[in-house]
Amino acid sequence: MTEHFPSKIGLSQQFDCSYLPDQKEQLLVILDSNCYTSMRFETLLSFGFRRSGDQIYRPHCPACQACQSVRVLANDYQPSRSQKRKWNKINSEFRFEYNTQEQPGYYPLYEKYITMRHSDGSMYPPNRLQYESFLFCRWLPVTFIELWHKEQLIAVAVTDTMPTALSAIYTFFDPDYADLSLGTIMIMAQLDYARLHHKTYLYLGYQIDACPKMRYKQQYLPAQQFKSDVWVNI
């Protein structure tokens, strides 16, 4: 790896896009084994890359640039009025816990979430192999931010941990608690965790304006978006 960019990069085949109909998706894939450390992955995050399982990738689509990486300036984050209202619903009956290893309750919660919330998507039907190959990583520290209601686990935010940044990989939650806006709550919990551990950024993945399910990432401000290989303020 050079000072700024890996020396070995592959290009995947084209396949149907998971987010935009009638679009083809193609990925740049990091092949340089020296990149697979938390410090070097943090550098790659700043170039718009991301991970799925053990693999580091970035969209490189032939006719589309809809995926734009977003990161929140964690120490400067100011919740909106709507976000404050949602956060205030988490009262004394709820608590956050933190783990660095998978716990037995995670997969049943993930399975329920995918089955009830995403039965029309590419991750349905859920299975343990897909769950493990997507969320977990052998070369990077992962923090699992849990939300409990009394003695019931109701949400998990899978969060990559780098020296000066966090990266939000995926959140799954109990659909029976959907009225609590748990997707928003868990991003706010990740931002709180980032501030507590002196992280500069929380990377939220790709904003896709043309996809209704992927438009929400610009709601956490101040933030920056990676456009034309430059981070610009939103």
PDB file of N, CA and C in Angstrom, residues 164-227:
ATOM      1  N   THR A 164      -9.717   6.612  15.198  1.00  0.00           N
ATOM      2  CA  THR A 164     -10.351   7.914  15.393  1.00  0.00           C
ATOM      3  C   THR A 164     -11.744   7.999  14.773  1.00  0.00           C
ATOM      4  N   ALA A 165     -12.335   6.857  14.433  1.00  0.00           N
ATOM      5  CA  ALA A 165     -13.653   6.879  13.804  1.00  0.00           C
ATOM      6  C   ALA A 165     -14.417   5.601  14.125  1.00  0.00           C
ATOM      7  N   LEU A 166     -15.734   5.693  13.960  1.00  0.00           N
ATOM      8  CA  LEU A 166     -16.610   4.535  13.988  1.00  0.00           C
ATOM      9  C   LEU A 166     -17.291   4.432  12.627  1.00  0.00           C
ATOM     10  N   SER A 167     -17.715   3.221  12.289  1.00  0.00           N
ATOM     11  CA  SER A 167     -18.469   3.014  11.060  1.00  0.00           C
ATOM     12  C   SER A 167     -19.694   2.170  11.380  1.00  0.00           C
ATOM     13  N   ALA A 168     -20.868   2.715  11.074  1.00  0.00           N
ATOM     14  CA  ALA A 168     -22.124   2.015  11.323  1.00  0.00           C
ATOM     15  C   ALA A 168     -22.345   0.984  10.223  1.00  0.00           C
ATOM     16  N   ILE A 169     -22.318  -0.292  10.576  1.00  0.00           N
ATOM     17  CA  ILE A 169     -22.462  -1.354   9.597  1.00  0.00           C
ATOM     18  C   ILE A 169     -23.924  -1.720   9.382  1.00  0.00           C
ATOM     19  N   TYR A 170     -24.642  -2.012  10.450  1.00  0.00           N
ATOM     20  CA  TYR A 170     -26.044  -2.408  10.298  1.00  0.00           C
ATOM     21  C   TYR A 170     -26.714  -2.380  11.663  1.00  0.00           C
ATOM     22  N   THR A 171     -27.980  -1.997  11.670  1.00  0.00           N
ATOM     23  CA  THR A 171     -28.799  -2.058  12.872  1.00  0.00           C
ATOM     24  C   THR A 171     -30.004  -2.945  12.603  1.00  0.00           C
ATOM     25  N   PHE A 172     -30.291  -3.833  13.526  1.00  0.00           N
ATOM     26  CA  PHE A 172     -31.516  -4.627  13.453  1.00  0.00           C
ATOM     27  C   PHE A 172     -32.226  -4.523  14.803  1.00  0.00           C
ATOM     28  N   PHE A 173     -33.558  -4.589  14.750  1.00  0.00           N
ATOM     29  CA  PHE A 173     -34.327  -4.364  15.980  1.00  0.00           C
ATOM     30  C   PHE A 173     -35.631  -5.147  15.939  1.00  0.00           C
ATOM     31  N   ASP A 174     -36.271  -5.188  17.089  1.00  0.00           N
ATOM     32  CA  ASP A 174     -37.535  -5.894  17.232  1.00  0.00           C
ATOM     33  C   ASP A 174     -38.646  -5.061  16.597  1.00  0.00           C
ATOM     34  N   PRO A 175     -39.280  -5.545  15.521  1.00  0.00           N
ATOM     35  CA  PRO A 175     -40.347  -4.770  14.872  1.00  0.00           C
ATOM     36  C   PRO A 175     -41.518  -4.433  15.793  1.00  0.00           C
ATOM     37  N   ASP A 176     -41.683  -5.170  16.889  1.00  0.00           N
ATOM     38  CA  ASP A 176     -42.753  -4.856  17.833  1.00  0.00           C
ATOM     39  C   ASP A 176     -42.539  -3.499  18.503  1.00  0.00           C
ATOM     40  N   TYR A 177     -41.304  -2.975  18.416  1.00  0.00           N
ATOM     41  CA  TYR A 177     -40.983  -1.684  19.020  1.00  0.00           C
ATOM     42  C   TYR A 177     -40.772  -0.608  17.955  1.00  0.00           C
ATOM     43  N   ALA A 178     -41.327  -0.805  16.784  1.00  0.00           N
ATOM     44  CA  ALA A 178     -41.096   0.118  15.670  1.00  0.00           C
ATOM     45  C   ALA A 178     -41.558   1.539  15.986  1.00  0.00           C
ATOM     46  N   ASP A 179     -42.539   1.694  16.870  1.00  0.00           N
ATOM     47  CA  ASP A 179     -43.048   3.032  17.178  1.00  0.00           C
ATOM     48  C   ASP A 179     -42.021   3.881  17.921  1.00  0.00           C
ATOM     49  N   LEU A 180     -40.934   3.277  18.383  1.00  0.00           N
ATOM     50  CA  LEU A 180     -39.880   4.023  19.077  1.00  0.00           C
ATOM     51  C   LEU A 180     -38.839   4.605  18.124  1.00  0.00           C
ATOM     52  N   SER A 181     -38.985   4.365  16.809  1.00  0.00           N
ATOM     53  CA  SER A 181     -38.010   4.867  15.817  1.00  0.00           C
ATOM     54  C   SER A 181     -36.607   4.382  16.169  1.00  0.00           C
ATOM     55  N   LEU A 182     -36.462   3.080  16.308  1.00  0.00           N
ATOM     56  CA  LEU A 182     -35.207   2.521  16.803  1.00  0.00           C
ATOM     57  C   LEU A 182     -34.044   2.702  15.835  1.00  0.00           C
ATOM     58  N   GLY A 183     -34.313   2.827  14.542  1.00  0.00           N
ATOM     59  CA  GLY A 183     -33.227   3.120  13.612  1.00  0.00           C
ATOM     60  C   GLY A 183     -32.556   4.435  13.962  1.00  0.00           C
ATOM     61  N   THR A 184     -33.361   5.457  14.220  1.00  0.00           N
ATOM     62  CA  THR A 184     -32.829   6.766  14.628  1.00  0.00           C
ATOM     63  C   THR A 184     -32.147   6.682  15.985  1.00  0.00           C
ATOM     64  N   ILE A 185     -32.784   6.010  16.928  1.00  0.00           N
ATOM     65  CA  ILE A 185     -32.233   5.900  18.280  1.00  0.00           C
ATOM     66  C   ILE A 185     -30.845   5.273  18.256  1.00  0.00           C
ATOM     67  N   MET A 186     -30.654   4.240  17.436  1.00  0.00           N
ATOM     68  CA  MET A 186     -29.378   3.538  17.456  1.00  0.00           C
ATOM     69  C   MET A 186     -28.271   4.340  16.770  1.00  0.00           C
ATOM     70  N   ILE A 187     -28.605   5.164  15.788  1.00  0.00           N
ATOM     71  CA  ILE A 187     -27.590   6.066  15.235  1.00  0.00           C
ATOM     72  C   ILE A 187     -27.193   7.100  16.286  1.00  0.00           C
ATOM     73  N   MET A 188     -28.158   7.618  17.003  1.00  0.00           N
ATOM     74  CA  MET A 188     -27.842   8.563  18.074  1.00  0.00           C
ATOM     75  C   MET A 188     -26.998   7.906  19.158  1.00  0.00           C
ATOM     76  N   ALA A 189     -27.272   6.638  19.445  1.00  0.00           N
ATOM     77  CA  ALA A 189     -26.471   5.909  20.435  1.00  0.00           C
ATOM     78  C   ALA A 189     -25.039   5.719  19.935  1.00  0.00           C
ATOM     79  N   GLN A 190     -24.871   5.475  18.644  1.00  0.00           N
ATOM     80  CA  GLN A 190     -23.527   5.355  18.081  1.00  0.00           C
ATOM     81  C   GLN A 190     -22.778   6.685  18.154  1.00  0.00           C
ATOM     82  N   LEU A 191     -23.487   7.782  17.902  1.00  0.00           N
ATOM     83  CA  LEU A 191     -22.852   9.096  18.023  1.00  0.00           C
ATOM     84  C   LEU A 191     -22.467   9.395  19.464  1.00  0.00           C
ATOM     85  N   ASP A 192     -23.307   8.992  20.401  1.00  0.00           N
ATOM     86  CA  ASP A 192     -22.983   9.164  21.812  1.00  0.00           C
ATOM     87  C   ASP A 192     -21.750   8.341  22.187  1.00  0.00           C
ATOM     88  N   TYR A 193     -21.694   7.113  21.673  1.00  0.00           N
ATOM     89  CA  TYR A 193     -20.536   6.245  21.924  1.00  0.00           C
ATOM     90  C   TYR A 193     -19.277   6.839  21.295  1.00  0.00           C
ATOM     91  N   ALA A 194     -19.404   7.413  20.104  1.00  0.00           N
ATOM     92  CA  ALA A 194     -18.254   8.030  19.431  1.00  0.00           C
ATOM     93  C   ALA A 194     -17.705   9.186  20.261  1.00  0.00           C
ATOM     94  N   ARG A 195     -18.574  10.046  20.752  1.00  0.00           N
ATOM     95  CA  ARG A 195     -18.117  11.166  21.577  1.00  0.00           C
ATOM     96  C   ARG A 195     -17.453  10.674  22.847  1.00  0.00           C
ATOM     97  N   LEU A 196     -18.052   9.681  23.483  1.00  0.00           N
ATOM     98  CA  LEU A 196     -17.515   9.144  24.726  1.00  0.00           C
ATOM     99  C   LEU A 196     -16.107   8.593  24.541  1.00  0.00           C
ATOM    100  N   HIS A 197     -15.837   8.030  23.352  1.00  0.00           N
ATOM    101  CA  HIS A 197     -14.535   7.415  23.085  1.00  0.00           C
ATOM    102  C   HIS A 197     -13.662   8.281  22.180  1.00  0.00           C
ATOM    103  N   HIS A 198     -14.002   9.556  22.083  1.00  0.00           N
ATOM    104  CA  HIS A 198     -13.164  10.556  21.408  1.00  0.00           C
ATOM    105  C   HIS A 198     -12.904  10.218  19.940  1.00  0.00           C
ATOM    106  N   LYS A 199     -13.953   9.796  19.254  1.00  0.00           N
ATOM    107  CA  LYS A 199     -13.862   9.526  17.824  1.00  0.00           C
ATOM    108  C   LYS A 199     -14.332  10.765  17.061  1.00  0.00           C
ATOM    109  N   THR A 200     -13.655  11.054  15.966  1.00  0.00           N
ATOM    110  CA  THR A 200     -13.968  12.258  15.191  1.00  0.00           C
ATOM    111  C   THR A 200     -15.209  12.081  14.333  1.00  0.00           C
ATOM    112  N   TYR A 201     -15.334  10.901  13.704  1.00  0.00           N
ATOM    113  CA  TYR A 201     -16.413  10.681  12.737  1.00  0.00           C
ATOM    114  C   TYR A 201     -17.209   9.419  13.065  1.00  0.00           C
ATOM    115  N   LEU A 202     -18.473   9.463  12.676  1.00  0.00           N
ATOM    116  CA  LEU A 202     -19.274   8.253  12.533  1.00  0.00           C
ATOM    117  C   LEU A 202     -19.639   8.140  11.057  1.00  0.00           C
ATOM    118  N   TYR A 203     -19.100   7.123  10.388  1.00  0.00           N
ATOM    119  CA  TYR A 203     -19.423   6.875   8.985  1.00  0.00           C
ATOM    120  C   TYR A 203     -20.740   6.109   8.917  1.00  0.00           C
ATOM    121  N   LEU A 204     -21.658   6.602   8.080  1.00  0.00           N
ATOM    122  CA  LEU A 204     -22.989   6.010   7.995  1.00  0.00           C
ATOM    123  C   LEU A 204     -23.194   5.191   6.729  1.00  0.00           C
ATOM    124  N   GLY A 205     -22.183   5.050   5.902  1.00  0.00           N
ATOM    125  CA  GLY A 205     -22.361   4.308   4.659  1.00  0.00           C
ATOM    126  C   GLY A 205     -22.817   5.220   3.546  1.00  0.00           C
ATOM    127  N   TYR A 206     -23.610   4.670   2.630  1.00  0.00           N
ATOM    128  CA  TYR A 206     -23.936   5.393   1.401  1.00  0.00           C
ATOM    129  C   TYR A 206     -25.341   5.980   1.427  1.00  0.00           C
ATOM    130  N   GLN A 207     -25.413   7.278   1.177  1.00  0.00           N
ATOM    131  CA  GLN A 207     -26.664   7.968   0.937  1.00  0.00           C
ATOM    132  C   GLN A 207     -27.048   7.741  -0.529  1.00  0.00           C
ATOM    133  N   ILE A 208     -28.292   7.304  -0.761  1.00  0.00           N
ATOM    134  CA  ILE A 208     -28.788   7.098  -2.128  1.00  0.00           C
ATOM    135  C   ILE A 208     -30.102   7.856  -2.237  1.00  0.00           C
ATOM    136  N   ASP A 209     -30.053   9.037  -2.797  1.00  0.00           N
ATOM    137  CA  ASP A 209     -31.227   9.907  -2.807  1.00  0.00           C
ATOM    138  C   ASP A 209     -32.403   9.301  -3.559  1.00  0.00           C
ATOM    139  N   ALA A 210     -32.122   8.508  -4.585  1.00  0.00           N
ATOM    140  CA  ALA A 210     -33.193   7.937  -5.401  1.00  0.00           C
ATOM    141  C   ALA A 210     -33.840   6.711  -4.769  1.00  0.00           C
ATOM    142  N   CYS A 211     -33.318   6.256  -3.633  1.00  0.00           N
ATOM    143  CA  CYS A 211     -33.856   5.078  -2.944  1.00  0.00           C
ATOM    144  C   CYS A 211     -34.492   5.524  -1.625  1.00  0.00           C
ATOM    145  N   PRO A 212     -35.803   5.379  -1.462  1.00  0.00           N
ATOM    146  CA  PRO A 212     -36.471   5.866  -0.251  1.00  0.00           C
ATOM    147  C   PRO A 212     -35.876   5.331   1.047  1.00  0.00           C
ATOM    148  N   LYS A 213     -35.394   4.080   1.037  1.00  0.00           N
ATOM    149  CA  LYS A 213     -34.856   3.487   2.255  1.00  0.00           C
ATOM    150  C   LYS A 213     -33.454   3.992   2.602  1.00  0.00           C
ATOM    151  N   MET A 214     -32.822   4.716   1.673  1.00  0.00           N
ATOM    152  CA  MET A 214     -31.430   5.121   1.880  1.00  0.00           C
ATOM    153  C   MET A 214     -31.257   6.639   1.854  1.00  0.00           C
ATOM    154  N   ARG A 215     -32.311   7.381   2.154  1.00  0.00           N
ATOM    155  CA  ARG A 215     -32.244   8.839   2.111  1.00  0.00           C
ATOM    156  C   ARG A 215     -31.978   9.477   3.477  1.00  0.00           C
ATOM    157  N   TYR A 216     -31.998   8.701   4.531  1.00  0.00           N
ATOM    158  CA  TYR A 216     -32.069   9.246   5.880  1.00  0.00           C
ATOM    159  C   TYR A 216     -30.738   9.742   6.425  1.00  0.00           C
ATOM    160  N   LYS A 217     -29.642   9.475   5.754  1.00  0.00           N
ATOM    161  CA  LYS A 217     -28.327   9.654   6.376  1.00  0.00           C
ATOM    162  C   LYS A 217     -27.862  11.101   6.438  1.00  0.00           C
ATOM    163  N   GLN A 218     -28.577  11.995   5.769  1.00  0.00           N
ATOM    164  CA  GLN A 218     -28.234  13.411   5.850  1.00  0.00           C
ATOM    165  C   GLN A 218     -28.986  14.125   6.959  1.00  0.00           C
ATOM    166  N   GLN A 219     -29.677  13.375   7.795  1.00  0.00           N
ATOM    167  CA  GLN A 219     -30.475  13.973   8.857  1.00  0.00           C
ATOM    168  C   GLN A 219     -29.682  14.202  10.142  1.00  0.00           C
ATOM    169  N   TYR A 220     -28.433  13.771  10.169  1.00  0.00           N
ATOM    170  CA  TYR A 220     -27.610  13.872  11.373  1.00  0.00           C
ATOM    171  C   TYR A 220     -26.494  14.875  11.076  1.00  0.00           C
ATOM    172  N   LEU A 221     -26.590  16.045  11.700  1.00  0.00           N
ATOM    173  CA  LEU A 221     -25.733  17.156  11.323  1.00  0.00           C
ATOM    174  C   LEU A 221     -24.943  17.697  12.508  1.00  0.00           C
ATOM    175  N   PRO A 222     -23.784  18.295  12.232  1.00  0.00           N
ATOM    176  CA  PRO A 222     -23.160  18.521  10.930  1.00  0.00           C
ATOM    177  C   PRO A 222     -22.558  17.241  10.357  1.00  0.00           C
ATOM    178  N   ALA A 223     -22.548  17.178   9.040  1.00  0.00           N
ATOM    179  CA  ALA A 223     -22.064  15.992   8.350  1.00  0.00           C
ATOM    180  C   ALA A 223     -21.376  16.389   7.055  1.00  0.00           C
ATOM    181  N   GLN A 224     -20.698  15.416   6.464  1.00  0.00           N
ATOM    182  CA  GLN A 224     -20.003  15.616   5.197  1.00  0.00           C
ATOM    183  C   GLN A 224     -20.355  14.487   4.249  1.00  0.00           C
ATOM    184  N   GLN A 225     -20.325  14.795   2.956  1.00  0.00           N
ATOM    185  CA  GLN A 225     -20.619  13.821   1.913  1.00  0.00           C
ATOM    186  C   GLN A 225     -19.441  13.755   0.952  1.00  0.00           C
ATOM    187  N   PHE A 226     -19.119  12.540   0.504  1.00  0.00           N
ATOM    188  CA  PHE A 226     -17.971  12.314  -0.375  1.00  0.00           C
ATOM    189  C   PHE A 226     -18.443  12.426  -1.822  1.00  0.00           C
ATOM    190  N   LYS A 227     -18.138  13.566  -2.452  1.00  0.00           N
ATOM    191  CA  LYS A 227     -18.566  13.819  -3.823  1.00  0.00           C
ATOM    192  C   LYS A 227     -17.353  14.122  -4.690  1.00  0.00           C
TER     193      LYS A 227
END
